[in-house]
Coordinates of C-alpha atoms in Angstrom, one line a residue:
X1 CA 95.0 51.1 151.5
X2 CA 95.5 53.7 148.8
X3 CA 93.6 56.9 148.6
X4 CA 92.3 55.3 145.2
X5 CA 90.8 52.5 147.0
X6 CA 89.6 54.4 150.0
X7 CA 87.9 56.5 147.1
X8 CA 86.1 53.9 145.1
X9 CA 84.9 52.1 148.8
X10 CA 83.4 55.6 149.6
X11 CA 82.1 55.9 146.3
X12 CA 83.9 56.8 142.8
X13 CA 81.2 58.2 140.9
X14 CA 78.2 58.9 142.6
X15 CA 75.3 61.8 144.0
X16 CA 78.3 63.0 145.7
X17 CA 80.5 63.7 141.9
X18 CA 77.4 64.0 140.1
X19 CA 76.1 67.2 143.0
X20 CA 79.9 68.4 143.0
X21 CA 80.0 68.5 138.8
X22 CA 76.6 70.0 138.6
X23 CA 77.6 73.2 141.1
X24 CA 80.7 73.5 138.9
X25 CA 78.9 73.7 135.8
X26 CA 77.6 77.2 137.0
X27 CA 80.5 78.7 136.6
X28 CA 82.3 76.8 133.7
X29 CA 79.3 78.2 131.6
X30 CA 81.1 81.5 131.3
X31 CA 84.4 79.5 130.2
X32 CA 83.5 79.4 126.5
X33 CA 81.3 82.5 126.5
X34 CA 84.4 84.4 127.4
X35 CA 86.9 82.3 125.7
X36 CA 84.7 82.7 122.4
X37 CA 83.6 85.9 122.8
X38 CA 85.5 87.6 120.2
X39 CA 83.7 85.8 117.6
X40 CA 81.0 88.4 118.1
X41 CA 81.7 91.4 120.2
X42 CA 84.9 92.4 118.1
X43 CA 82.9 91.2 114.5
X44 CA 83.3 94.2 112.3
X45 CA 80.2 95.2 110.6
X46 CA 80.1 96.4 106.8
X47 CA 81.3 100.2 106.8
X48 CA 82.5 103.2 104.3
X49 CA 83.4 106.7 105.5
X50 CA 81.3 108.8 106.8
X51 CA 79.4 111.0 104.8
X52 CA 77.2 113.1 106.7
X53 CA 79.2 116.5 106.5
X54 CA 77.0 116.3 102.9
X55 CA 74.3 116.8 104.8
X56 CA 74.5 120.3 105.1
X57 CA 75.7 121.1 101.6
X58 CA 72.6 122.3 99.4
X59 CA 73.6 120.4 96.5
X60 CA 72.9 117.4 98.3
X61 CA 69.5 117.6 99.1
X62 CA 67.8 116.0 96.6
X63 CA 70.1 113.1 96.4
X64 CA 69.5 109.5 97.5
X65 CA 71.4 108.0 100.0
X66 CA 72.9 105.7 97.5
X67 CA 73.4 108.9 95.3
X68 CA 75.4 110.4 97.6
X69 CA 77.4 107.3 98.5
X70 CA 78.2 106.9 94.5
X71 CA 79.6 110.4 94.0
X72 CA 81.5 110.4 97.8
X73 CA 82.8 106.5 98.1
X74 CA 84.4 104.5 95.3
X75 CA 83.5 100.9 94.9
X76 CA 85.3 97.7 94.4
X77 CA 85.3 95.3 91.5
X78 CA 82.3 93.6 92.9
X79 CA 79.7 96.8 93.5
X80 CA 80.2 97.4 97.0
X81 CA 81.7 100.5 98.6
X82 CA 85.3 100.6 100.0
X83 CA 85.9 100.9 103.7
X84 CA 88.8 102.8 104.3
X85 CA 88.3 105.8 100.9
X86 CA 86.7 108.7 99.5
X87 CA 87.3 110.9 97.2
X88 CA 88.5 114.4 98.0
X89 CA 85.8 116.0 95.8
X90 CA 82.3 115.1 95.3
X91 CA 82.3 113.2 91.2
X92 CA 78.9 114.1 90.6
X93 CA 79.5 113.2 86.9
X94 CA 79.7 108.9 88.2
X95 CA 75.5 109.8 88.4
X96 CA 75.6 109.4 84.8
X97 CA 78.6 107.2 84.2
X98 CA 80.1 104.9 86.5
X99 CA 83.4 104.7 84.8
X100 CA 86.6 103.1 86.3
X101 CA 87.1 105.6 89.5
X102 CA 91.1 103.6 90.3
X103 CA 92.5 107.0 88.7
X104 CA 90.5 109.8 91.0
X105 CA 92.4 110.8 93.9
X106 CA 90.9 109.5 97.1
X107 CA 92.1 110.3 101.0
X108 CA 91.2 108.7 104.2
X109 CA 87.7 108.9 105.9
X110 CA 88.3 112.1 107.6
X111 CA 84.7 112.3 109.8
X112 CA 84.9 108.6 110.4
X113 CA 83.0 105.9 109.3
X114 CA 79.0 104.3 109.6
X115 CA 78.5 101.4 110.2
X116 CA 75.7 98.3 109.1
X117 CA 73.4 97.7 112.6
X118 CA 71.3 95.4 110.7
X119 CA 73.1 92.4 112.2
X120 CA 75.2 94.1 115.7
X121 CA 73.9 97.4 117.3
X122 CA 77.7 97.8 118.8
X123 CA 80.9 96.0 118.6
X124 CA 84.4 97.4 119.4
X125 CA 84.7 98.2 116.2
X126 CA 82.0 100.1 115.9
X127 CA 82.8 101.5 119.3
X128 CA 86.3 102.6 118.7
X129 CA 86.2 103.6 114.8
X130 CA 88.8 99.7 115.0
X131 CA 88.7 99.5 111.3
X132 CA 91.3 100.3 108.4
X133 CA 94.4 101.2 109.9
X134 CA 93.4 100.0 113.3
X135 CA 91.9 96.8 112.3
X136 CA 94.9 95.0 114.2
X137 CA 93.4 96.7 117.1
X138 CA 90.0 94.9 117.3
X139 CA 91.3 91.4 116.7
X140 CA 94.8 92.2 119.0
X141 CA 91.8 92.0 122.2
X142 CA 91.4 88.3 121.8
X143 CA 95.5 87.7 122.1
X144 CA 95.2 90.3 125.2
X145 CA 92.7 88.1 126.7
X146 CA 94.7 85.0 125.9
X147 CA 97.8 86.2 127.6
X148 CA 95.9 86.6 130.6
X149 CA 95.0 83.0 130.6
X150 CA 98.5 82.0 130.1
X151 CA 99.3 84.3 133.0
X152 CA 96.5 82.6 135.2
X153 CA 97.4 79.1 134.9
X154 CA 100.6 79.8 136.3
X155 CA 99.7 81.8 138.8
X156 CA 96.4 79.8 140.1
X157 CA 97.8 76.7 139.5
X158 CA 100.4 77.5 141.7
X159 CA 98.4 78.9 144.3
X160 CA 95.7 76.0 144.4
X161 CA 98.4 73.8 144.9
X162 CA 99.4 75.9 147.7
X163 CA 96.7 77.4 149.4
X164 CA 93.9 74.6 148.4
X165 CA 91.4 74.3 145.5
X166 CA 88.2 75.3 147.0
X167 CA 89.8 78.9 148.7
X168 CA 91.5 80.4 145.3
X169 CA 88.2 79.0 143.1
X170 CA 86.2 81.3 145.0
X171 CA 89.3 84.3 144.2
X172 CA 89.0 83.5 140.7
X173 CA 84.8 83.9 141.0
X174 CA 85.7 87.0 142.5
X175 CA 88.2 88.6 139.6
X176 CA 86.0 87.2 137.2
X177 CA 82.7 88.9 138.5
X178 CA 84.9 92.4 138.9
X179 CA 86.7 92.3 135.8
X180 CA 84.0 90.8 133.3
X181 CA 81.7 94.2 134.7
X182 CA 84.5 96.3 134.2
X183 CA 85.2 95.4 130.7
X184 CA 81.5 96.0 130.0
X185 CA 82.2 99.4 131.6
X186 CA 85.0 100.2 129.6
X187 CA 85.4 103.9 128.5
X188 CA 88.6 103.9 126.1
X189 CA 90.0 100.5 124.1
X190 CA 93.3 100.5 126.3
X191 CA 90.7 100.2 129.9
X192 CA 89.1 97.3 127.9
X193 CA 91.9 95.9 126.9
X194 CA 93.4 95.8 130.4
X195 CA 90.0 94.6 131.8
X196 CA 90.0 91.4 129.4
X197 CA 93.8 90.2 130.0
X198 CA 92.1 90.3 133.4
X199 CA 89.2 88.5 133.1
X200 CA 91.4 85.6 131.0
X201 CA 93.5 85.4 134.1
X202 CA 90.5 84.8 136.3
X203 CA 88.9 82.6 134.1
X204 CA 91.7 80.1 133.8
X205 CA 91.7 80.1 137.6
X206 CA 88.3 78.3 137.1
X207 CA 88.9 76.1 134.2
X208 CA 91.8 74.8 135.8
X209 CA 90.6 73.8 139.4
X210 CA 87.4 72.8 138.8
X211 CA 88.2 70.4 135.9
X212 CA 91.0 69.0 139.1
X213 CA 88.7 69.0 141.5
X214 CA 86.2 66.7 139.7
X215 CA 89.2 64.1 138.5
X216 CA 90.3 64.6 142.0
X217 CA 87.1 63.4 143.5
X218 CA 87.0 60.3 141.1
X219 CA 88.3 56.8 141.2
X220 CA 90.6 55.4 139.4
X221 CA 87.6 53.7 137.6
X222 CA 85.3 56.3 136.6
X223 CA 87.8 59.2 136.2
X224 CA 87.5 58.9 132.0
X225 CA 83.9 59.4 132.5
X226 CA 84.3 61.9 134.7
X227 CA 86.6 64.0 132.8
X228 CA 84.1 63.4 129.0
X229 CA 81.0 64.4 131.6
X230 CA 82.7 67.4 132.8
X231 CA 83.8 68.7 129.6
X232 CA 79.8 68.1 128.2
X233 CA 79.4 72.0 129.5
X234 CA 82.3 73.4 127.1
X235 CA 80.1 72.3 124.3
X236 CA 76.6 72.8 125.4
X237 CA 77.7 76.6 126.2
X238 CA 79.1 76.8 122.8
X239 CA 76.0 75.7 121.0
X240 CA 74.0 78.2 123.4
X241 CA 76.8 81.7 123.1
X242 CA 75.5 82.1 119.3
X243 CA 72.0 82.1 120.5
X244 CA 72.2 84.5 123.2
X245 CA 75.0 86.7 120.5
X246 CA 71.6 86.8 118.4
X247 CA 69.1 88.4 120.5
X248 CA 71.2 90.2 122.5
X249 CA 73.4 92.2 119.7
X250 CA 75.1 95.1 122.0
X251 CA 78.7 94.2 122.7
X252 CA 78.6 95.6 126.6
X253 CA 75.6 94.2 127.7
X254 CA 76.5 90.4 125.9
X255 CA 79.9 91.1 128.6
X256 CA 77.6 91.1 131.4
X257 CA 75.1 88.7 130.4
X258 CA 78.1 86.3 129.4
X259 CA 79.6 87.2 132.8
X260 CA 76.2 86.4 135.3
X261 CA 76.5 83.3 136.2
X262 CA 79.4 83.7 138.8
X263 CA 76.6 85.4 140.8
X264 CA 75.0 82.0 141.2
X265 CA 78.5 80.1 141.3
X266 CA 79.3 82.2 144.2
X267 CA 76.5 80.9 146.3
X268 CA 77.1 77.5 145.7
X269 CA 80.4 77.5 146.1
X270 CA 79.8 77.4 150.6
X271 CA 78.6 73.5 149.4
X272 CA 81.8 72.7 147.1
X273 CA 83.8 69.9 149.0
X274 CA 87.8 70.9 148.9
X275 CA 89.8 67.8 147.5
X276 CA 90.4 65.4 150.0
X277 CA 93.9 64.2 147.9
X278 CA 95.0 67.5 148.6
X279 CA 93.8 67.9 152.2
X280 CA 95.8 64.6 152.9
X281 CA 98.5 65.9 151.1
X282 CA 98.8 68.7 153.5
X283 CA 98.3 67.2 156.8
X284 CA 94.7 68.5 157.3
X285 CA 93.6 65.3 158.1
X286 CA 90.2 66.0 160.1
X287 CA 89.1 67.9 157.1
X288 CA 89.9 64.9 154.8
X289 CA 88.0 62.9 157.4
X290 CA 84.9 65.2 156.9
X291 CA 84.2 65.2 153.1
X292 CA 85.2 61.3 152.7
X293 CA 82.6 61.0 155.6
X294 CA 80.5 63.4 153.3
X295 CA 80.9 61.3 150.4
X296 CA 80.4 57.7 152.0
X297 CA 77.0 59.5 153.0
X298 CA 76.0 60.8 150.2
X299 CA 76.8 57.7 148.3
X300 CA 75.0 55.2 150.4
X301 CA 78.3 53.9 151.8
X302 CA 77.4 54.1 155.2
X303 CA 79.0 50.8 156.5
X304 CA 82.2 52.4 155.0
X305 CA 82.0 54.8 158.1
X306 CA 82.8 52.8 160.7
X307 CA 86.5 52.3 159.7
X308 CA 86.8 55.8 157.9
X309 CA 88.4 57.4 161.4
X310 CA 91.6 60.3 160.9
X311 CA 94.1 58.2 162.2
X312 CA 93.4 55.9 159.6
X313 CA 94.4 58.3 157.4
X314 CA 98.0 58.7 159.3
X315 CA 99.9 55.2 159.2
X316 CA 103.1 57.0 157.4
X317 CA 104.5 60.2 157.3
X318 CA 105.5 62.1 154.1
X319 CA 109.0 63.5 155.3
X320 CA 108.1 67.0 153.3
X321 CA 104.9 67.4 154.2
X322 CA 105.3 71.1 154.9
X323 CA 107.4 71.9 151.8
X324 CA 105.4 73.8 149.2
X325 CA 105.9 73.1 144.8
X326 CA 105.8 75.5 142.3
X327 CA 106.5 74.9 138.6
X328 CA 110.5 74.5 139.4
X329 CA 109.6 71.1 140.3
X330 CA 108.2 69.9 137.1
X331 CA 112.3 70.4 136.4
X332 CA 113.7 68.6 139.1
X333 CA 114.1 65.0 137.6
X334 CA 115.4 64.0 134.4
X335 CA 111.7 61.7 134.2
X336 CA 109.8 65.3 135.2
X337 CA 111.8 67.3 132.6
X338 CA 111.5 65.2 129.5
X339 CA 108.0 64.7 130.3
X340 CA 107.6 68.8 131.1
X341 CA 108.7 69.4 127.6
X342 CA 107.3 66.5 125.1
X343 CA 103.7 67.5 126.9
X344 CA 104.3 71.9 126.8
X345 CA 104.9 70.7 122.5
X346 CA 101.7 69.0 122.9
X347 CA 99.9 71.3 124.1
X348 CA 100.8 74.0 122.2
X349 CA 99.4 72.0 118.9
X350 CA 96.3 71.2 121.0
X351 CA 95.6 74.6 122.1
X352 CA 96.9 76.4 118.5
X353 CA 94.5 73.9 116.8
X354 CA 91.4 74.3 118.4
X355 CA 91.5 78.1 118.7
X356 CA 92.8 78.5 114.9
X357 CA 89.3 77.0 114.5
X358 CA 87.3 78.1 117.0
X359 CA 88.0 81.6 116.4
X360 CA 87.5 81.4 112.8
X361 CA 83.9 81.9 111.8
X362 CA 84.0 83.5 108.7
X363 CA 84.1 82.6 104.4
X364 CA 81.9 79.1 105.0
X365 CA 79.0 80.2 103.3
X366 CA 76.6 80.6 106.6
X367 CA 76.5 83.3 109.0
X368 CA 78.7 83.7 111.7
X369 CA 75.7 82.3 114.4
X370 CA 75.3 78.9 112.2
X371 CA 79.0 78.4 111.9
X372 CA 79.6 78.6 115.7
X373 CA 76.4 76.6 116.8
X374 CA 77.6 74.1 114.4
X375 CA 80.8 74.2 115.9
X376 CA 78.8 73.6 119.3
X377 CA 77.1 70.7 117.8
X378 CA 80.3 68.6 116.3
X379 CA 81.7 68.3 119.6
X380 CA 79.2 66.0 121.3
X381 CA 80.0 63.3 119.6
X382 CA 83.9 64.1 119.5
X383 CA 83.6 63.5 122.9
X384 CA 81.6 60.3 122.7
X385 CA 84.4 58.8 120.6
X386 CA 87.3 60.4 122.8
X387 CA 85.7 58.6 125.4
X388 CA 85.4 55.5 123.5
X389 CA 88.9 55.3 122.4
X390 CA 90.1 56.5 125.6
X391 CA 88.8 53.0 126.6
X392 CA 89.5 51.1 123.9
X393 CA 93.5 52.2 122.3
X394 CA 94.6 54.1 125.1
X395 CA 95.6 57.8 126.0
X396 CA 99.0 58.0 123.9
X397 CA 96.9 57.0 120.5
X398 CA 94.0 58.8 121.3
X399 CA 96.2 61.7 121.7
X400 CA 98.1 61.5 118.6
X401 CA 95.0 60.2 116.4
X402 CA 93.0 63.1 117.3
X403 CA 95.9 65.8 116.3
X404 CA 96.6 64.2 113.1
X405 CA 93.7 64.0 111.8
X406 CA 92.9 68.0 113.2
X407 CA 95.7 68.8 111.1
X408 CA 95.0 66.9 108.1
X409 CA 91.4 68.8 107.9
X410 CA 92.9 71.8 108.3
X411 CA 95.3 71.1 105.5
X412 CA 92.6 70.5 103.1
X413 CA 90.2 73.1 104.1
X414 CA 93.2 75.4 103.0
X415 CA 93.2 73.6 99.3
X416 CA 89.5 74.0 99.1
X417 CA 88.8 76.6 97.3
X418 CA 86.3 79.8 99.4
X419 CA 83.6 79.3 96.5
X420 CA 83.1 75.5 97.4
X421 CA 81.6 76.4 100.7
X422 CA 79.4 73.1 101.3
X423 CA 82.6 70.9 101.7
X424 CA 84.5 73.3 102.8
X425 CA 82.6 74.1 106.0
X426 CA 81.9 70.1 106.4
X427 CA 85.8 69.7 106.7
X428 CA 86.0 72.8 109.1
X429 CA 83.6 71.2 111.2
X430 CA 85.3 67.7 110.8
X431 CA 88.7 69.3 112.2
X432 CA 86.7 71.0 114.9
X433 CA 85.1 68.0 116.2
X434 CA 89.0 66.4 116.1
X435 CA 90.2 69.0 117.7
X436 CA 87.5 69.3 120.6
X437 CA 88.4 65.4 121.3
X438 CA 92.4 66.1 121.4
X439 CA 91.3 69.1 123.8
X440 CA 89.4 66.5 126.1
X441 CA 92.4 64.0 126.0
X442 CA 94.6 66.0 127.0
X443 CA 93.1 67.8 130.2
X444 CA 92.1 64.4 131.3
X445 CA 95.8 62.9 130.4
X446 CA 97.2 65.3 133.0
X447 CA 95.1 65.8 135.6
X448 CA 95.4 61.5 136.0
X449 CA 99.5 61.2 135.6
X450 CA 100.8 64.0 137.6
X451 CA 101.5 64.2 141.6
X452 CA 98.4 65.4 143.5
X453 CA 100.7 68.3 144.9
X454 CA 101.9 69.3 141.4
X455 CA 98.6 69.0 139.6
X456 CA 97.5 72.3 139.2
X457 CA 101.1 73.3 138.2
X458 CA 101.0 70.6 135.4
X459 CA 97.0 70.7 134.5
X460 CA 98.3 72.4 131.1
X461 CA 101.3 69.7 130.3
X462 CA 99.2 66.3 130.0
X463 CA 102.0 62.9 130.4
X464 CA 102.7 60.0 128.1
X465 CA 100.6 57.1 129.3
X466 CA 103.4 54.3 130.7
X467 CA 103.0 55.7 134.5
X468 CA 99.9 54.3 136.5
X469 CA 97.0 56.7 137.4
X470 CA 97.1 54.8 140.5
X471 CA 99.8 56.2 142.2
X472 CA 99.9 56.7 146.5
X473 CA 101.0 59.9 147.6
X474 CA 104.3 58.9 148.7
X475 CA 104.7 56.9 145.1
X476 CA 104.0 60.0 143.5
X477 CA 105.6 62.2 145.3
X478 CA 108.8 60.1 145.7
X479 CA 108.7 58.8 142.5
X480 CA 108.9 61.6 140.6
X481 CA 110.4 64.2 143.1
X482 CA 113.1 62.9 145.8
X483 CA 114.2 59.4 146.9
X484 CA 112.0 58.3 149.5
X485 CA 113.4 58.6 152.9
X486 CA 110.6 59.1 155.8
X487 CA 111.0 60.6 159.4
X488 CA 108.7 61.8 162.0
X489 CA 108.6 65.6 163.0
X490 CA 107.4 65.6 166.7
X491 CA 103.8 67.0 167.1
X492 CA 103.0 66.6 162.9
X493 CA 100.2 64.0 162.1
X494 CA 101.4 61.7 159.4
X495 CA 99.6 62.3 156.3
X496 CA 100.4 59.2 154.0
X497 CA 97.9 57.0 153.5
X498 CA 99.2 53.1 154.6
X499 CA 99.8 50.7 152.0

């Protein structure tokens, strides 16, 4: 029997997946808070230099606040007051007669800048004086925190393949909990900074493992349905950041309230089930024993029990059952290394895509709340229709459809012109919702194709759809990593399942 039979027999997609997916929302709420985070902590509110140092001048006094903005601050072409200028000396004569004020010599805010708290109370920006000249500085936070994501996947994927899925998810609870606080906590821009490449590396520990986790615990076929239903919580937490970026509109206290629920995920996590692929895959046989036994309970499939027993588990040995994989693998074969690359292109447009988008909330003619609940709301049915097509054309088609038609809205939201905002913003949205549904593709196109002991090292490089989903352990492993050639080690259990 394979492992994908002994799965659906015990039960593919029942209260057992549907308990395990709901424990892993918890923490996969804080996935898109964090990952869209920028959108509102480093927004940069309206601002023009300080002018306070006025204050104490006599001359002053009886001027308006707008007075003295008018005689301190130049304006632009359409009325409003620069950001970055004022004018060396007080032109008290602009009172009378706002002439052209291009020619009057202007220097650098030299007390600073105020800011507009109408909308945010604090943002880094606000924080940190990151405007003007150090406007790179604000936005260069969300490629920090990036960087730390790319860092994670390596290094968790790697270790879950190693050390197990359920041990490092509860590390990566742990770094995320510790650094999310300390980024709150941050007392320069170069501490925060550091704290968020931090708390991108955690996070990606959790995106990765738990999306495996739930494919892992899913037959052969309900694992489409699982993978749509487990990527539900991406969106729903999208719709509901803006919401809680509304009322709560200080940048360090959104951190932690963003950052939470891995309190809660950390006390569920004692009732996560490791994967039993990956048990088996490692020899730990009587713990594979215990969550299929789990499972089949769970899932009503009690008469299932009586010929669930370890050694059933043990008909074949894997002849490198000891040897541990790490992303040099994914290079051994000529198969791995084509596929390795074709799918690293891929998801480099997937990712670039969706992020271009997601991270761009601004010139659509609503606020920055509306555009990113609207955001929220196109990707519901994107993943309706991923699943759909999933079903119906394939993964390869699916894949490509989705990205072609993400660029092509991209393309024309460039051509539209910023005062057309109506279809501007409905275009936007279109190429969001496209780009959500190449997003869910691809996870789901990995985490199916690649071997169980490589799948966290792979879970960002998803495989063209001619191999089987349905692979054994030795298939997989022998298929794609070293001719097959079995032997027994004295006093190892075997740990491949019989055929």
């Amino acid at each position: 029997m394979k492992f994908e039979n002994l799965l659906a027999e015990v039960g593919g997609l029942g209260r057992f997946q549907i308990t395990l997916v709901l424990m892993l929302v918890i923490p996969r709420l804080t996935l898109p808070f964090h990952f869209l985070l920028n959108n509102f902590i480093a927004a940069i509110p309206s601002h023009h230099c300080a002018i306070t140092s006025l204050d104490d001048d006599w001359i002053f006094e009886n001027l308006t606040q707008e007075q003295r903005l008018t005689v301190s601050v130049p304006k632009q072409e359409d009325g409003a007051f620069t950001s970055c200028h004022m004018f060396s000396e007080p032109q008290f004569h602009l009172l009378n007669n706002s002439t052209n004020t291009t020619a009057l010599p202007v220097v650098q805010c030299p007390h600073g800048w105020e800011y507009d708290n109408s909308t945010f109370k604090s943002t880094l920006a606000s924080e940190w004086d990151l405007v003007c000249d150090r406007k790179g500085m604000n936005k260069g936070t969300a490629t920090i925190f990036f960087t730390g994501v790319m860092a994670g996947a390596a290094i968790f994927g790697i270790l879950s393949d190693r050390y197990g899925r359920k041990r490092m998810l509860l590390v990566s609870y742990l770094c995320t909990a510790f650094f999310g606080i300390s980024s709150a906590l941050s007392t320069s821009y170069a501490m925060f900074a550091a704290m968020r490449f931090f708390t991108g590396l955690s996070l990606s520990g959790i995106s990765i493992i738990s999306i495996v986790l739930c494919v892992e615990w899913a037959d052969i076929e309900h694992r489409t349905a699982m993978g749509v239903i487990v990527s539900l919580d991406w969106s729903l937490s999208t719709m509901i950041l803006p919401g809680i970026a509304y009322l709560i509109n200080d940048w360090r206290l959104l951190v932690i309230i963003v950052t939470s629920p891995i309190g809660l995920a950390i006390i569920t996590w004692w009732w996560i089930p490791e994967s039993a692929r990956w048990l088996i895959a490692n020899g730990r046989l009587d713990e594979a024993h215990h969550y299929l036994t789990k499972c089949a309970s769970a899932n009503h499939r009690k008469k299932v029990l009586n010929y669930i027993k370890p050694q059933t588990l043990c008909t074949v040995i894997i002849s490198e059952e000891d040897r541990k994989y790490t992303y040099l693998d994914l290079f051994k074969t000529p198969m791995l290394r084509r596929l390795t690359v074709l799918t690293g292109i891929t998801w480099f447009g997937v990712a670039f895509t969706y992020y271009g988008i997601s991270l761009n909330v601004e010139g659509f003619g609503v606020n920055l709340f509306m555009t990113q609940f609207i955001y929220g709301i196109i990707e519901i049915p994107a993943k309706l229709l991923i699943y759909v097509s999933l079903r119906l054309v394939g993964r390869r088609f699916s894949q490509v459809g989705t990205l072609i038609m993400t660029g092509l809205c991209i393309a024309v939201t460039i051509l539209i012109p910023k005062e057309k905002w109506l279809p501007r913003t409905l275009v936007a949205v279109l190429g969001k919702g496209f780009s959500e549904a190449s997003f869910t593709s691809v996870f789901l196109y990995t985490t199916e194709l690649f071997p169980t002991v490589l799948r966290s090292c792979s879970v960002l490089l998803p495989l063209e759809p001619g191999f089987s989903p349905s692979f054994s352990l030795r298939h997989t492993t022998y298929g794609f990593l070293k001719p097959s050639r079995t032997r027994s080690k004295p006093g190892k259990m075997s740990t491949r399942i019989s055929q």
